[in-house]
Amino acid sequence: MTQPDSGPAGRGAVGAITYRVAESERDRSAVIKGEFSSDTVFEVVRSEEGFSIRPTRLDAPVHKVFPDDEPADEEASGDRRRFVALDGDHVCGYADTEYEPWNRRLTIADIEVAGPYQGRGIGRALMDHAIDWARSRGAGHVWLEVTNINAPAIRAYQRMGFTFCGLDTSLYSGTESEGETALFMSRVIDHPAGR
């Protein structure tokens, strides 16, 4: 599963970034503080017929650092997998996934790329590895949740083939993200002919 980084496609032999399933405790416990800046939010507009989602420019950019709210004692299972991006022996990105056999869904629980490594195709390469694993498990789709103010991530997910499939206006109630809307995105997994 080790693959050098090749920029946007995340495939090939150009850079020194390698990818693999987390093997050591160091890999599994690495934490990258999630943060982003954006000059756009994806505004959820409610109507009697439902809702629409539209990009809206902000007067001043927003910068967000995600709070550390993940449980520390989460156990790994056969249906959970962390993929890591390494620069030498330094974890510079990871994707935490969980496969749900009952509905053939791979959930991207978290995907992070350290600031200096962003914009180099590492997130896409991690997603490609997660999707390859999902495909090998027989998954029909990949699903994730993203805050409506994280326009850079939303645009990246759209470029990777994800589309909006739902939202939750109350998911962040009572948290540091109060007032934001959780947007759900999914992508159908293509399977090679004969599978």
PDB file of C-alpha atoms in Angstrom:
ATOM      1  CA  MET A   1       0.000   0.000   0.000  1.00  0.00           C
ATOM      2  CA  THR A   2       3.021   2.304   0.113  1.00  0.00           C
ATOM      3  CA  GLN A   3       2.857   4.819  -2.669  1.00  0.00           C
ATOM      4  CA  PRO A   4       4.864   7.955  -3.373  1.00  0.00           C
ATOM      5  CA  ASP A   5       2.995  11.230  -3.672  1.00  0.00           C
ATOM      6  CA  SER A   6       2.658  12.601  -7.167  1.00  0.00           C
ATOM      7  CA  GLY A   7       0.816  15.816  -6.515  1.00  0.00           C
ATOM      8  CA  PRO A   8      -2.850  16.185  -7.392  1.00  0.00           C
ATOM      9  CA  ALA A   9      -3.530  12.624  -8.476  1.00  0.00           C
ATOM     10  CA  GLY A  10      -1.720  11.097  -5.486  1.00  0.00           C
ATOM     11  CA  ARG A  11      -0.480   8.245  -7.688  1.00  0.00           C
ATOM     12  CA  GLY A  12       2.966   7.672  -9.171  1.00  0.00           C
ATOM     13  CA  ALA A  13       6.575   8.291  -8.167  1.00  0.00           C
ATOM     14  CA  VAL A  14       7.269  11.988  -7.747  1.00  0.00           C
ATOM     15  CA  GLY A  15       7.580  12.919  -4.065  1.00  0.00           C
ATOM     16  CA  ALA A  16       8.807  11.469  -0.807  1.00  0.00           C
ATOM     17  CA  ILE A  17       5.354  10.981   0.753  1.00  0.00           C
ATOM     18  CA  THR A  18       4.405   7.332   1.278  1.00  0.00           C
ATOM     19  CA  TYR A  19       1.012   5.877   2.151  1.00  0.00           C
ATOM     20  CA  ARG A  20       0.082   2.754   4.082  1.00  0.00           C
ATOM     21  CA  VAL A  21      -2.245   1.337   6.670  1.00  0.00           C
ATOM     22  CA  ALA A  22      -1.322   2.472  10.190  1.00  0.00           C
ATOM     23  CA  GLU A  23       0.970  -0.188  11.644  1.00  0.00           C
ATOM     24  CA  SER A  24       2.454   1.148  14.856  1.00  0.00           C
ATOM     25  CA  GLU A  25       1.023   2.786  17.943  1.00  0.00           C
ATOM     26  CA  ARG A  26       2.762   5.985  16.763  1.00  0.00           C
ATOM     27  CA  ASP A  27       0.786   5.822  13.497  1.00  0.00           C
ATOM     28  CA  ARG A  28      -2.494   5.123  15.293  1.00  0.00           C
ATOM     29  CA  SER A  29      -2.050   7.847  17.905  1.00  0.00           C
ATOM     30  CA  ALA A  30      -0.763  10.643  15.657  1.00  0.00           C
ATOM     31  CA  VAL A  31      -2.962  13.722  15.897  1.00  0.00           C
ATOM     32  CA  ILE A  32      -3.093  16.566  13.411  1.00  0.00           C
ATOM     33  CA  LYS A  33      -5.056  19.556  14.589  1.00  0.00           C
ATOM     34  CA  GLY A  34      -7.771  20.145  12.004  1.00  0.00           C
ATOM     35  CA  GLU A  35      -8.037  23.724  10.806  1.00  0.00           C
ATOM     36  CA  PHE A  36      -8.929  25.714   7.705  1.00  0.00           C
ATOM     37  CA  SER A  37      -9.548  29.212   6.394  1.00  0.00           C
ATOM     38  CA  SER A  38     -12.324  30.102   3.973  1.00  0.00           C
ATOM     39  CA  ASP A  39     -13.823  33.146   2.289  1.00  0.00           C
ATOM     40  CA  THR A  40     -17.002  31.182   1.509  1.00  0.00           C
ATOM     41  CA  VAL A  41     -19.656  29.253   3.429  1.00  0.00           C
ATOM     42  CA  PHE A  42     -22.199  26.868   1.966  1.00  0.00           C
ATOM     43  CA  GLU A  43     -25.397  28.484   3.210  1.00  0.00           C
ATOM     44  CA  VAL A  44     -28.395  26.266   3.866  1.00  0.00           C
ATOM     45  CA  VAL A  45     -31.588  28.055   2.807  1.00  0.00           C
ATOM     46  CA  ARG A  46     -34.801  26.559   4.174  1.00  0.00           C
ATOM     47  CA  SER A  47     -38.107  26.740   2.351  1.00  0.00           C
ATOM     48  CA  GLU A  48     -41.527  25.081   2.563  1.00  0.00           C
ATOM     49  CA  GLU A  49     -40.363  22.553  -0.040  1.00  0.00           C
ATOM     50  CA  GLY A  50     -37.145  21.630   1.799  1.00  0.00           C
ATOM     51  CA  PHE A  51     -33.789  23.337   1.459  1.00  0.00           C
ATOM     52  CA  SER A  52     -31.122  24.426  -0.957  1.00  0.00           C
ATOM     53  CA  ILE A  53     -27.399  24.811  -0.464  1.00  0.00           C
ATOM     54  CA  ARG A  54     -25.585  27.725  -2.050  1.00  0.00           C
ATOM     55  CA  PRO A  55     -22.043  29.061  -1.779  1.00  0.00           C
ATOM     56  CA  THR A  56     -21.980  32.544  -0.230  1.00  0.00           C
ATOM     57  CA  ARG A  57     -18.915  34.821  -0.110  1.00  0.00           C
ATOM     58  CA  LEU A  58     -17.982  36.208   3.296  1.00  0.00           C
ATOM     59  CA  ASP A  59     -17.003  39.832   3.909  1.00  0.00           C
ATOM     60  CA  ALA A  60     -14.059  38.624   6.000  1.00  0.00           C
ATOM     61  CA  PRO A  61     -12.521  35.133   5.802  1.00  0.00           C
ATOM     62  CA  VAL A  62     -13.163  32.730   8.658  1.00  0.00           C
ATOM     63  CA  HIS A  63     -10.420  30.639  10.258  1.00  0.00           C
ATOM     64  CA  LYS A  64     -11.437  27.612  12.278  1.00  0.00           C
ATOM     65  CA  VAL A  65      -9.459  25.228  14.470  1.00  0.00           C
ATOM     66  CA  PHE A  66     -11.436  22.102  15.336  1.00  0.00           C
ATOM     67  CA  PRO A  67     -11.688  21.232  19.028  1.00  0.00           C
ATOM     68  CA  ASP A  68     -10.141  18.001  20.240  1.00  0.00           C
ATOM     69  CA  ASP A  69     -13.318  16.037  20.942  1.00  0.00           C
ATOM     70  CA  GLU A  70     -12.447  12.500  19.879  1.00  0.00           C
ATOM     71  CA  PRO A  71     -12.603   9.744  22.522  1.00  0.00           C
ATOM     72  CA  ALA A  72      -9.095   8.645  23.494  1.00  0.00           C
ATOM     73  CA  ASP A  73      -9.970   5.002  24.154  1.00  0.00           C
ATOM     74  CA  GLU A  74     -11.459   4.105  20.786  1.00  0.00           C
ATOM     75  CA  GLU A  75     -10.528   0.519  19.927  1.00  0.00           C
ATOM     76  CA  ALA A  76      -9.519  -0.560  16.441  1.00  0.00           C
ATOM     77  CA  SER A  77     -11.564  -3.310  14.827  1.00  0.00           C
ATOM     78  CA  GLY A  78     -11.486  -5.253  11.609  1.00  0.00           C
ATOM     79  CA  ASP A  79     -13.920  -2.778  10.085  1.00  0.00           C
ATOM     80  CA  ARG A  80     -11.931   0.320  11.110  1.00  0.00           C
ATOM     81  CA  ARG A  81      -8.774   1.323   9.383  1.00  0.00           C
ATOM     82  CA  ARG A  82      -6.433   4.308   9.491  1.00  0.00           C
ATOM     83  CA  PHE A  83      -4.437   5.200   6.414  1.00  0.00           C
ATOM     84  CA  VAL A  84      -1.382   7.384   6.998  1.00  0.00           C
ATOM     85  CA  ALA A  85       0.748   9.642   4.824  1.00  0.00           C
ATOM     86  CA  LEU A  86       4.372   9.722   5.919  1.00  0.00           C
ATOM     87  CA  ASP A  87       7.155  12.171   5.168  1.00  0.00           C
ATOM     88  CA  GLY A  88      10.051   9.994   6.237  1.00  0.00           C
ATOM     89  CA  ASP A  89       8.814   8.706   9.593  1.00  0.00           C
ATOM     90  CA  HIS A  90       6.647  11.797  10.282  1.00  0.00           C
ATOM     91  CA  VAL A  91       2.863  11.332   9.929  1.00  0.00           C
ATOM     92  CA  CYS A  92       1.767  14.310   7.827  1.00  0.00           C
ATOM     93  CA  GLY A  93      -1.770  13.105   7.105  1.00  0.00           C
ATOM     94  CA  TYR A  94      -4.267  10.384   7.892  1.00  0.00           C
ATOM     95  CA  ALA A  95      -7.737   9.134   7.082  1.00  0.00           C
ATOM     96  CA  ASP A  96      -9.751   7.244   9.696  1.00  0.00           C
ATOM     97  CA  THR A  97     -12.416   4.996   8.197  1.00  0.00           C
ATOM     98  CA  GLU A  98     -15.077   2.560   9.291  1.00  0.00           C
ATOM     99  CA  TYR A  99     -16.878   0.032   7.110  1.00  0.00           C
ATOM    100  CA  GLU A 100     -20.532  -0.774   7.873  1.00  0.00           C
ATOM    101  CA  PRO A 101     -21.411  -4.126   6.261  1.00  0.00           C
ATOM    102  CA  TRP A 102     -25.171  -3.832   6.868  1.00  0.00           C
ATOM    103  CA  ASN A 103     -25.502  -1.002   4.319  1.00  0.00           C
ATOM    104  CA  ARG A 104     -22.150  -1.457   2.518  1.00  0.00           C
ATOM    105  CA  ARG A 105     -21.016   2.044   3.555  1.00  0.00           C
ATOM    106  CA  LEU A 106     -17.495   3.222   4.229  1.00  0.00           C
ATOM    107  CA  THR A 107     -17.561   6.232   6.520  1.00  0.00           C
ATOM    108  CA  ILE A 108     -14.686   8.683   6.453  1.00  0.00           C
ATOM    109  CA  ALA A 109     -14.666   9.479  10.180  1.00  0.00           C
ATOM    110  CA  ASP A 110     -11.768  11.927   9.926  1.00  0.00           C
ATOM    111  CA  ILE A 111      -9.276  13.045   7.319  1.00  0.00           C
ATOM    112  CA  GLU A 112      -6.481  15.455   8.191  1.00  0.00           C
ATOM    113  CA  VAL A 113      -3.434  16.797   6.393  1.00  0.00           C
ATOM    114  CA  ALA A 114      -0.940  18.959   8.286  1.00  0.00           C
ATOM    115  CA  GLY A 115      -0.877  22.604   7.148  1.00  0.00           C
ATOM    116  CA  PRO A 116       2.500  22.620   5.355  1.00  0.00           C
ATOM    117  CA  TYR A 117       1.467  19.528   3.369  1.00  0.00           C
ATOM    118  CA  GLN A 118      -1.933  20.799   2.213  1.00  0.00           C
ATOM    119  CA  GLY A 119      -2.498  21.392  -1.491  1.00  0.00           C
ATOM    120  CA  ARG A 120      -0.109  18.611  -2.549  1.00  0.00           C
ATOM    121  CA  GLY A 121      -2.666  15.887  -3.296  1.00  0.00           C
ATOM    122  CA  ILE A 122      -2.126  14.065   0.001  1.00  0.00           C
ATOM    123  CA  GLY A 123      -5.801  14.221   1.017  1.00  0.00           C
ATOM    124  CA  ARG A 124      -6.850  12.867  -2.372  1.00  0.00           C
ATOM    125  CA  ALA A 125      -4.286  10.052  -2.153  1.00  0.00           C
ATOM    126  CA  LEU A 126      -5.508   9.118   1.339  1.00  0.00           C
ATOM    127  CA  MET A 127      -9.098   9.138   0.039  1.00  0.00           C
ATOM    128  CA  ASP A 128      -8.029   6.954  -2.921  1.00  0.00           C
ATOM    129  CA  HIS A 129      -6.545   4.396  -0.505  1.00  0.00           C
ATOM    130  CA  ALA A 130      -9.711   4.453   1.615  1.00  0.00           C
ATOM    131  CA  ILE A 131     -11.881   3.975  -1.476  1.00  0.00           C
ATOM    132  CA  ASP A 132      -9.672   1.125  -2.713  1.00  0.00           C
ATOM    133  CA  TRP A 133     -10.109  -0.588   0.663  1.00  0.00           C
ATOM    134  CA  ALA A 134     -13.877   0.063   0.564  1.00  0.00           C
ATOM    135  CA  ARG A 135     -14.039  -1.440  -2.911  1.00  0.00           C
ATOM    136  CA  SER A 136     -12.196  -4.558  -1.680  1.00  0.00           C
ATOM    137  CA  ARG A 137     -14.769  -4.892   1.121  1.00  0.00           C
ATOM    138  CA  GLY A 138     -17.652  -4.665  -1.374  1.00  0.00           C
ATOM    139  CA  ALA A 139     -18.797  -1.204  -0.266  1.00  0.00           C
ATOM    140  CA  GLY A 140     -21.367   0.504  -2.445  1.00  0.00           C
ATOM    141  CA  HIS A 141     -20.613   4.032  -1.327  1.00  0.00           C
ATOM    142  CA  VAL A 142     -18.422   6.289   0.795  1.00  0.00           C
ATOM    143  CA  TRP A 143     -20.004   8.806   3.181  1.00  0.00           C
ATOM    144  CA  LEU A 144     -18.686  11.745   5.193  1.00  0.00           C
ATOM    145  CA  GLU A 145     -19.803  14.742   7.227  1.00  0.00           C
ATOM    146  CA  VAL A 146     -18.395  18.257   6.834  1.00  0.00           C
ATOM    147  CA  THR A 147     -19.314  21.618   8.365  1.00  0.00           C
ATOM    148  CA  ASN A 148     -20.936  24.081   5.958  1.00  0.00           C
ATOM    149  CA  ILE A 149     -18.219  26.660   6.640  1.00  0.00           C
ATOM    150  CA  ASN A 150     -15.390  24.386   5.430  1.00  0.00           C
ATOM    151  CA  ALA A 151     -15.620  25.414   1.775  1.00  0.00           C
ATOM    152  CA  PRO A 152     -12.072  24.232   0.911  1.00  0.00           C
ATOM    153  CA  ALA A 153     -12.930  20.681   2.028  1.00  0.00           C
ATOM    154  CA  ILE A 154     -16.352  20.731   0.348  1.00  0.00           C
ATOM    155  CA  ARG A 155     -14.810  21.796  -2.954  1.00  0.00           C
ATOM    156  CA  ALA A 156     -12.113  19.108  -2.636  1.00  0.00           C
ATOM    157  CA  TYR A 157     -14.735  16.427  -1.919  1.00  0.00           C
ATOM    158  CA  GLN A 158     -16.768  17.592  -4.922  1.00  0.00           C
ATOM    159  CA  ARG A 159     -13.664  17.290  -7.138  1.00  0.00           C
ATOM    160  CA  MET A 160     -13.301  13.722  -5.793  1.00  0.00           C
ATOM    161  CA  GLY A 161     -16.838  12.885  -6.944  1.00  0.00           C
ATOM    162  CA  PHE A 162     -18.793  13.435  -3.712  1.00  0.00           C
ATOM    163  CA  THR A 163     -22.251  15.035  -3.809  1.00  0.00           C
ATOM    164  CA  PHE A 164     -24.520  16.380  -1.085  1.00  0.00           C
ATOM    165  CA  CYS A 165     -26.884  13.763   0.293  1.00  0.00           C
ATOM    166  CA  GLY A 166     -28.262  15.406   3.442  1.00  0.00           C
ATOM    167  CA  LEU A 167     -27.768  17.776   6.315  1.00  0.00           C
ATOM    168  CA  ASP A 168     -28.333  18.176  10.034  1.00  0.00           C
ATOM    169  CA  THR A 169     -29.019  21.622  11.472  1.00  0.00           C
ATOM    170  CA  SER A 170     -28.750  20.396  15.085  1.00  0.00           C
ATOM    171  CA  LEU A 171     -25.670  18.122  15.054  1.00  0.00           C
ATOM    172  CA  TYR A 172     -23.381  20.839  16.415  1.00  0.00           C
ATOM    173  CA  SER A 173     -25.836  22.254  18.983  1.00  0.00           C
ATOM    174  CA  GLY A 174     -24.150  22.773  22.333  1.00  0.00           C
ATOM    175  CA  THR A 175     -20.646  22.479  20.855  1.00  0.00           C
ATOM    176  CA  GLU A 176     -17.948  24.947  19.842  1.00  0.00           C
ATOM    177  CA  SER A 177     -19.434  24.693  16.327  1.00  0.00           C
ATOM    178  CA  GLU A 178     -22.871  25.965  17.413  1.00  0.00           C
ATOM    179  CA  GLY A 179     -24.624  27.700  14.499  1.00  0.00           C
ATOM    180  CA  GLU A 180     -22.905  25.673  11.783  1.00  0.00           C
ATOM    181  CA  THR A 181     -24.732  23.060   9.709  1.00  0.00           C
ATOM    182  CA  ALA A 182     -23.503  19.502   9.192  1.00  0.00           C
ATOM    183  CA  LEU A 183     -23.538  18.618   5.501  1.00  0.00           C
ATOM    184  CA  PHE A 184     -23.428  14.963   4.485  1.00  0.00           C
ATOM    185  CA  MET A 185     -21.763  13.948   1.250  1.00  0.00           C
ATOM    186  CA  SER A 186     -21.480  10.585  -0.470  1.00  0.00           C
ATOM    187  CA  ARG A 187     -19.865   8.993  -3.467  1.00  0.00           C
ATOM    188  CA  VAL A 188     -20.901   5.806  -5.227  1.00  0.00           C
ATOM    189  CA  ILE A 189     -18.031   3.345  -5.541  1.00  0.00           C
ATOM    190  CA  ASP A 190     -17.443   2.005  -8.999  1.00  0.00           C
ATOM    191  CA  HIS A 191     -16.534  -1.659  -9.166  1.00  0.00           C
ATOM    192  CA  PRO A 192     -14.543  -3.273 -11.976  1.00  0.00           C
ATOM    193  CA  ALA A 193     -16.589  -5.324 -14.433  1.00  0.00           C
ATOM    194  CA  GLY A 194     -17.171  -8.878 -13.312  1.00  0.00           C
ATOM    195  CA  ARG A 195     -17.325  -8.087  -9.584  1.00  0.00           C
TER     196      ARG A 195
END
